[in-house]
Tab-separated table of C-alpha atoms in Angstrom:
chain	number	residue	atom	x	y	z
A	1	MET	CA	2.038	101.479	95.913
A	2	GLN	CA	1.361	97.666	95.116
A	3	GLN	CA	-1.046	98.709	92.219
A	4	LYS	CA	1.326	100.535	90.996
A	5	ALA	CA	4.166	97.649	91.141
A	6	LEU	CA	1.708	95.233	89.916
A	7	GLN	CA	1.370	98.011	86.568
A	8	ASP	CA	5.197	98.299	86.104
A	9	LYS	CA	5.587	94.459	86.035
A	10	VAL	CA	8.045	94.846	88.728
A	11	ALA	CA	8.554	91.235	89.536
A	12	GLU	CA	8.870	90.331	86.094
A	13	LYS	CA	11.720	92.622	85.313
A	14	PHE	CA	13.619	91.795	88.988
A	15	PRO	CA	12.953	87.984	88.595
A	16	ILE	CA	15.172	87.519	91.618
A	17	VAL	CA	14.339	87.913	95.416
A	18	LEU	CA	17.855	89.594	96.942
A	19	THR	CA	18.239	88.748	100.455
A	20	SER	CA	21.474	89.759	102.596
A	21	GLY	CA	23.631	88.333	105.329
A	22	ARG	CA	26.080	87.587	107.516
A	23	LEU	CA	29.683	85.855	106.679
A	24	VAL	CA	31.914	84.065	109.385
A	25	GLU	CA	34.941	86.076	108.552
A	26	TYR	CA	33.748	89.649	109.201
A	27	GLU	CA	31.214	91.399	111.489
A	28	GLY	CA	28.623	94.251	111.181
A	29	GLY	CA	29.322	96.892	108.218
A	30	GLY	CA	32.531	95.061	108.036
A	31	ASP	CA	34.799	98.048	108.349
A	32	GLU	CA	37.272	96.822	111.397
A	33	THR	CA	37.035	93.428	110.406
A	34	ARG	CA	38.215	94.151	106.348
A	35	SER	CA	41.342	96.170	107.824
A	36	ASN	CA	42.557	92.886	109.910
A	37	PRO	CA	45.054	91.237	107.075
A	38	TRP	CA	44.558	87.640	108.536
A	39	LEU	CA	40.616	88.072	108.088
A	40	ALA	CA	41.112	90.134	105.142
A	41	GLU	CA	42.921	87.548	102.864
A	42	LEU	CA	40.251	84.812	103.931
A	43	GLN	CA	37.171	87.100	101.894
A	44	GLN	CA	39.024	89.356	99.329
A	45	GLU	CA	35.947	90.321	97.400
A	46	ASN	CA	31.973	90.750	97.538
A	47	PHE	CA	30.244	88.325	95.798
A	48	VAL	CA	26.296	87.224	94.918
A	49	GLU	CA	25.544	83.623	95.344
A	50	ILE	CA	22.989	82.508	92.875
A	51	ASN	CA	21.600	78.948	91.776
A	52	THR	CA	22.886	77.275	89.103
A	53	GLN	CA	19.760	76.912	86.931
A	54	ASP	CA	19.340	81.310	87.292
A	55	ALA	CA	23.382	81.267	86.080
A	56	GLN	CA	23.095	79.266	83.564
A	57	LYS	CA	19.949	81.033	81.849
A	58	ARG	CA	21.829	84.348	82.133
A	59	GLY	CA	25.043	82.484	80.661
A	60	ILE	CA	27.064	82.860	83.799
A	61	LYS	CA	30.048	81.386	85.240
A	62	TYR	CA	31.842	81.249	89.063
A	63	TRP	CA	33.308	84.678	89.932
A	64	ASP	CA	32.472	85.997	86.882
A	65	TYR	CA	31.626	89.713	87.386
A	66	VAL	CA	27.863	90.519	87.436
A	67	TRP	CA	25.272	93.430	88.123
A	68	VAL	CA	23.062	93.391	90.009
A	69	LYS	CA	20.422	95.506	89.564
A	70	THR	CA	17.426	97.126	91.718
A	71	PRO	CA	13.894	98.463	90.993
A	72	THR	CA	15.479	102.039	92.309
A	73	GLY	CA	18.076	102.036	89.706
A	74	ALA	CA	20.704	101.293	91.561
A	75	GLU	CA	23.389	98.670	90.426
A	76	ILE	CA	26.407	97.119	92.200
A	77	LYS	CA	29.296	95.206	90.450
A	78	VAL	CA	30.074	91.488	92.219
A	79	ARG	CA	31.477	88.812	91.677
A	80	ALA	CA	28.874	85.595	91.042
A	81	LEU	CA	29.120	82.496	93.505
A	82	VAL	CA	27.191	79.797	91.520
A	83	THR	CA	25.990	77.164	94.128
A	84	ASP	CA	22.904	75.583	95.078
A	85	ARG	CA	22.993	76.855	98.071
A	86	VAL	CA	20.100	79.267	97.497
A	87	GLY	CA	17.193	77.730	95.383
A	88	PRO	CA	16.382	78.918	91.989
A	89	GLY	CA	15.107	82.422	91.593
A	90	THR	CA	16.835	83.336	95.258
A	91	SER	CA	20.325	85.265	94.990
A	92	PHE	CA	22.318	86.265	98.641
A	93	ILE	CA	25.064	89.009	99.436
A	94	PRO	CA	26.778	89.594	102.330
A	95	PHE	CA	26.772	92.925	103.990
A	96	HIS	CA	30.092	93.692	105.325
A	97	PHE	CA	31.658	95.207	102.633
A	98	ALA	CA	31.609	99.371	101.606
A	99	GLY	CA	34.369	101.442	99.653
A	100	TRP	CA	32.313	100.541	96.101
A	101	TRP	CA	29.986	102.767	94.732
A	102	GLN	CA	28.009	101.488	92.007
A	103	GLY	CA	31.401	100.089	90.148
A	104	ARG	CA	33.880	102.205	91.359
A	105	ASP	CA	36.434	101.677	93.854
A	106	LEU	CA	36.499	104.803	96.271
A	107	LEU	CA	39.718	104.454	97.567
A	108	ASP	CA	41.464	107.649	96.679
A	109	ARG	CA	38.319	109.144	98.688
A	110	TYR	CA	39.482	107.393	102.311
A	111	PRO	CA	41.650	109.570	104.179
A	112	GLU	CA	45.051	108.786	103.694
A	113	GLY	CA	45.723	105.242	105.879
A	114	SER	CA	42.499	105.051	106.753
A	115	ALA	CA	40.993	102.455	103.799
A	116	PRO	CA	40.473	98.868	104.790
A	117	ILE	CA	42.409	96.226	103.041
A	118	VAL	CA	39.394	94.950	101.113
A	119	ARG	CA	36.515	96.830	99.507
A	120	GLY	CA	33.770	95.732	97.465
A	121	GLU	CA	30.275	96.685	97.158
A	122	ALA	CA	27.775	97.582	99.796
A	123	VAL	CA	24.617	95.194	99.434
A	124	ASN	CA	22.415	98.455	101.150
A	125	THR	CA	23.209	100.168	97.919
A	126	ALA	CA	20.676	98.080	96.160
A	127	THR	CA	18.514	97.525	98.593
A	128	THR	CA	14.765	99.235	98.108
A	129	TYR	CA	12.890	101.241	99.580
A	130	GLY	CA	10.653	99.051	101.827
A	131	TYR	CA	10.241	99.311	105.547
A	132	ASP	CA	8.136	98.182	108.035
A	133	SER	CA	5.467	100.851	109.602
A	134	VAL	CA	5.266	99.405	112.896
A	135	THR	CA	8.967	99.254	113.890
A	136	MET	CA	10.761	101.755	110.966
A	137	MET	CA	13.084	98.899	110.259
A	138	GLN	CA	14.424	98.599	106.734
A	139	GLU	CA	13.609	95.727	104.531
A	140	THR	CA	17.069	94.360	103.518
A	141	LYS	CA	16.133	90.523	103.505
A	142	THR	CA	13.636	90.479	101.076
A	143	THR	CA	14.164	92.950	98.083
A	144	LEU	CA	14.222	92.226	94.403
A	145	CYS	CA	16.443	92.544	91.792
A	146	ASN	CA	17.656	90.551	88.484
A	147	ILE	CA	21.630	89.855	87.351
A	148	GLU	CA	23.517	90.426	84.642
A	149	ARG	CA	26.918	89.596	83.399
A	150	ALA	CA	29.305	92.568	83.636
B	1	MET	CA	58.192	58.947	123.552
B	2	ALA	CA	55.026	60.791	121.486
B	3	ARG	CA	54.523	60.758	117.718
B	4	MET	CA	52.690	64.231	117.461
B	5	LYS	CA	49.731	63.783	114.690
B	6	PHE	CA	47.122	65.958	113.393
B	7	ILE	CA	43.739	64.449	113.355
B	8	CYS	CA	40.589	66.550	111.732
B	9	ASP	CA	37.112	65.117	112.033
B	10	ALA	CA	35.643	66.601	108.983
B	11	GLU	CA	31.925	65.697	110.291
B	12	ARG	CA	32.460	68.215	113.105
B	13	CYS	CA	34.567	70.830	111.335
B	14	ILE	CA	31.932	73.453	110.543
B	15	GLU	CA	34.863	75.995	108.199
B	16	CYS	CA	34.911	78.542	110.928
B	17	ASN	CA	38.514	79.942	109.815
B	18	GLY	CA	39.205	79.774	113.664
B	19	CYS	CA	42.639	77.638	112.956
B	20	THR	CA	44.031	79.683	109.772
B	21	THR	CA	43.478	83.044	111.801
B	22	ALA	CA	45.051	81.451	115.191
B	23	CYS	CA	48.115	80.375	112.888
B	24	LYS	CA	48.660	83.561	111.304
B	25	ASN	CA	48.244	85.350	114.710
B	26	GLU	CA	50.577	83.418	116.890
B	27	HIS	CA	53.626	83.218	114.065
B	28	GLU	CA	52.766	86.639	111.956
B	29	VAL	CA	52.386	84.721	108.760
B	30	PRO	CA	52.366	87.508	106.018
B	31	TRP	CA	49.535	87.671	103.453
B	32	GLY	CA	49.395	85.104	100.815
B	33	VAL	CA	51.514	82.319	103.007
B	34	ASN	CA	49.035	80.239	104.371
B	35	ARG	CA	50.646	77.219	106.763
B	36	ARG	CA	47.057	75.919	107.534
B	37	ARG	CA	43.962	76.563	105.624
B	38	LEU	CA	40.366	74.977	105.018
B	39	VAL	CA	39.658	72.752	102.135
B	40	THR	CA	35.721	72.148	101.190
B	41	VAL	CA	34.114	69.805	99.195
B	42	ASN	CA	30.929	69.570	97.619
B	43	ASP	CA	30.617	73.395	98.931
B	44	GLY	CA	26.513	74.050	98.865
B	45	LYS	CA	25.503	70.347	97.846
B	46	PRO	CA	24.322	67.701	100.742
B	47	GLY	CA	27.025	65.966	101.945
B	48	GLU	CA	29.244	69.125	102.119
B	49	ARG	CA	32.114	68.525	104.377
B	50	SER	CA	35.092	70.678	105.424
B	51	VAL	CA	38.800	70.128	106.412
B	52	SER	CA	41.573	71.303	107.717
B	53	MET	CA	44.614	71.104	106.111
B	54	ALA	CA	48.830	72.051	106.832
B	55	CYS	CA	51.582	70.284	107.173
B	56	MET	CA	50.770	66.481	108.355
B	57	HIS	CA	54.474	65.679	109.354
B	58	CYS	CA	54.403	62.725	107.637
B	59	THR	CA	56.190	59.334	108.619
B	60	ASP	CA	59.183	59.066	105.699
B	61	ALA	CA	58.061	63.250	104.777
B	62	PRO	CA	58.104	63.267	100.678
B	63	CYS	CA	59.140	66.900	101.203
B	64	ALA	CA	62.028	65.712	103.009
B	65	ALA	CA	62.908	62.782	100.087
B	66	VAL	CA	63.492	65.214	97.349
B	67	CYS	CA	64.578	67.747	98.973
B	68	PRO	CA	68.013	68.955	97.158
B	69	VAL	CA	69.597	70.175	99.620
B	70	ASN	CA	68.395	68.130	102.583
B	71	CYS	CA	66.762	70.715	104.757
B	72	PHE	CA	64.654	68.877	106.484
B	73	TYR	CA	65.005	66.952	109.408
B	74	THR	CA	62.523	65.187	111.767
B	75	THR	CA	62.216	65.942	115.435
B	76	GLY	CA	62.453	63.379	118.482
B	77	ASP	CA	58.263	63.839	118.477
B	78	ALA	CA	58.226	62.959	114.584
B	79	VAL	CA	57.371	66.774	114.137
B	80	VAL	CA	58.644	67.542	110.340
B	81	LEU	CA	60.819	70.471	110.280
B	82	HIS	CA	63.461	72.383	107.826
B	83	SER	CA	65.998	75.000	107.702
B	84	LYS	CA	65.258	78.341	106.018
B	85	ASP	CA	69.459	78.856	106.363
B	86	LEU	CA	69.555	75.711	103.818
B	87	CYS	CA	66.645	76.127	101.970
B	88	ILE	CA	66.872	77.387	98.540
B	89	GLY	CA	63.390	78.050	97.534
B	90	CYS	CA	63.471	75.541	94.374
B	91	GLY	CA	60.070	74.344	94.798
B	92	TYR	CA	60.133	70.506	94.938
B	93	CYS	CA	58.721	69.926	98.304
B	94	PHE	CA	55.943	71.666	96.894
B	95	TYR	CA	55.368	68.622	94.428
B	96	ALA	CA	56.210	65.863	96.233
B	97	CYS	CA	53.544	67.538	99.022
B	98	PRO	CA	50.664	65.573	98.666
B	99	PHE	CA	48.969	68.088	101.262
B	100	GLY	CA	49.566	71.451	99.293
B	101	ALA	CA	51.838	72.366	102.787
B	102	PRO	CA	54.777	74.193	101.491
B	103	GLN	CA	54.241	77.685	100.406
B	104	TYR	CA	56.697	80.527	99.230
B	105	PRO	CA	56.943	84.108	99.625
B	106	ARG	CA	57.394	85.677	96.499
B	107	VAL	CA	60.194	88.033	96.676
B	108	GLY	CA	61.163	89.904	93.707
B	109	ASN	CA	59.694	90.617	90.123
B	110	PHE	CA	58.724	87.669	88.027
B	111	GLY	CA	57.207	85.378	90.391
B	112	SER	CA	60.860	84.302	92.059
B	113	ARG	CA	60.163	82.123	95.315
B	114	GLY	CA	61.807	82.816	98.532
B	115	LYS	CA	63.053	80.360	101.129
B	116	MET	CA	60.010	77.687	102.209
B	117	ASP	CA	57.507	78.308	104.704
B	118	LYS	CA	55.277	75.709	106.308
B	119	CYS	CA	53.693	74.391	109.528
B	120	THR	CA	56.283	73.680	111.911
B	121	TYR	CA	53.693	71.917	114.882
B	122	CYS	CA	53.756	75.303	116.944
B	123	SER	CA	57.988	74.396	117.745
B	124	GLY	CA	60.227	76.467	115.598
B	125	GLY	CA	63.341	75.379	114.031
B	126	PRO	CA	66.738	74.370	113.945
B	127	GLU	CA	67.642	77.619	116.048
B	128	ALA	CA	67.654	77.713	120.007
B	129	ASP	CA	64.614	77.240	121.522
B	130	LEU	CA	62.591	80.033	122.121
B	131	SER	CA	65.185	82.583	120.720
B	132	VAL	CA	64.332	85.336	118.626
B	133	ALA	CA	66.065	84.096	115.504
B	134	GLU	CA	63.959	81.086	115.865
B	135	TYR	CA	60.712	83.284	116.284
B	136	GLU	CA	61.731	85.571	113.640
B	137	LYS	CA	61.980	82.475	110.888
B	138	TYR	CA	59.680	80.136	112.355
B	139	GLY	CA	57.365	81.748	114.497
B	140	SER	CA	56.488	80.922	117.933
B	141	ASN	CA	57.642	77.289	119.600
B	142	ARG	CA	54.464	76.136	121.636
B	143	LEU	CA	55.906	72.827	122.079
B	144	ALA	CA	58.814	73.903	124.045
B	145	GLU	CA	56.680	75.501	126.279
B	146	GLY	CA	55.073	72.687	126.806
B	147	LYS	CA	51.849	73.660	124.556
B	148	LEU	CA	50.132	72.381	121.514
B	149	PRO	CA	49.676	73.650	118.341
B	150	LEU	CA	47.528	76.842	118.710
B	151	CYS	CA	45.084	75.964	115.807
B	152	ALA	CA	43.723	72.774	117.785
B	153	GLU	CA	44.038	74.245	120.840
B	154	MET	CA	41.321	77.020	119.286
B	155	CYS	CA	39.132	74.840	117.602
B	156	SER	CA	35.604	75.345	118.401
B	157	THR	CA	34.119	72.656	117.950
B	158	LYS	CA	37.340	70.161	118.619
B	159	ALA	CA	37.023	69.072	115.328
B	160	LEU	CA	40.626	69.620	114.594
B	161	LEU	CA	42.320	67.717	117.379
B	162	ALA	CA	47.005	67.609	117.953
B	163	GLY	CA	48.792	65.479	120.058
B	164	ASP	CA	50.122	61.837	120.443
B	165	GLY	CA	48.826	60.570	118.336
B	166	GLU	CA	47.688	57.233	120.152
B	167	VAL	CA	45.968	59.430	122.200
B	168	ILE	CA	43.970	60.999	119.504
B	169	ALA	CA	43.070	58.357	117.739
B	170	GLN	CA	41.661	57.010	120.867
B	171	ILE	CA	39.808	60.232	120.933
B	172	TYR	CA	39.023	59.995	117.221
B	173	LYS	CA	37.684	56.421	117.710
B	174	THR	CA	35.653	57.199	120.896
B	175	ARG	CA	33.597	59.501	119.010
B	176	VAL	CA	33.505	57.930	116.114
B	177	ILE	CA	31.545	54.689	118.318
B	178	THR	CA	29.248	57.574	120.001
B	179	ARG	CA	27.852	58.579	117.018
B	180	GLY	CA	27.695	55.371	114.973
B	181	TYR	CA	29.610	56.788	112.176
B	182	GLY	CA	32.869	59.036	110.884
B	183	SER	CA	34.740	60.160	108.263
B	184	GLY	CA	37.805	58.234	107.898
B	185	ALA	CA	40.749	59.939	109.763
B	186	TRP	CA	41.411	62.358	106.239
B	187	GLY	CA	44.841	62.404	105.005
B	188	TRP	CA	46.136	59.607	107.536
B	189	LYS	CA	46.836	57.121	105.057
B	190	THR	CA	48.681	58.984	103.068
B	191	ALA	CA	50.615	60.889	105.851
B	192	TYR	CA	51.311	57.568	108.896
B	193	ARG	CA	50.507	54.870	106.249
B	194	GLU	CA	47.292	53.367	109.103
B	195	THR	CA	44.123	54.339	109.141
B	196	VAL	CA	42.194	55.019	112.314
B	197	ALA	CA	40.691	51.160	113.082
B	198	ILE	CA	37.809	50.486	114.630
């Protein structure tokens, strides 16, 4: 597996480490908290935190739409939060969002009245297939990606 | 009588948005109207600071000075309130306010403004205390119940303090002396024409 990844030059095609994590406003997958107007108003769109150097190389400006592409072939459309909070070669996406699928809002698929106020791309659409063979825990914190302007 | 003030200790604020959410909950504030909000400077850089901002209830309030219908008044506790029955939604106070406190609901197409809404220091408006009419227009009146504003009461790090200016200034001074550094009581010079001298 590792040999194949090296041969395919996966690390060159996808040079940015993608990690995921939490926001203070939402909880878990976010379906409940994104349905609460007082919290939803504070974080209205999903975003990727990208380092200023990486953003400059790709011509990405603050709050532009970008495509985050990963080796599985998945691509998700999120806003770019250009910041030095993440180091060069690293990016971060919160995992509290769902309801978009690869750039398309699936609002029409929700049963009437059940859609959260705020929907966005789920980061685990993009995270790759790795997992820990002992605990069977999926690898969502150190996956690879590339980021392009949408 | 007590002179009510807010103080936000930027060294303690952790940008949790508890104050904004508490305010929305207590007063049923609609989407798009923010009586209190967090402002973060140097986001993601060393020296990042956050400060929680709302109406500071200024001494000699600039909003009141520019209001063409004189809808503002200052209570005995030095809280700046306004009457939504008199307000015409002209937006002058928004331009005059150094803190961006006045907010306007969008009432129609073409972005026309509704009656101004702002932080009431949890003390309602000109209607009778704790009446239904008062709640519907201005939210709850915690001061009339002997309580302080909910944003400060719920602040998890006690960065945001509300109460008698003398008392909260003393708390802030004690903190600054104990830890050996401070953030200068942001907004006090603008709002109250004074600083917390150490």
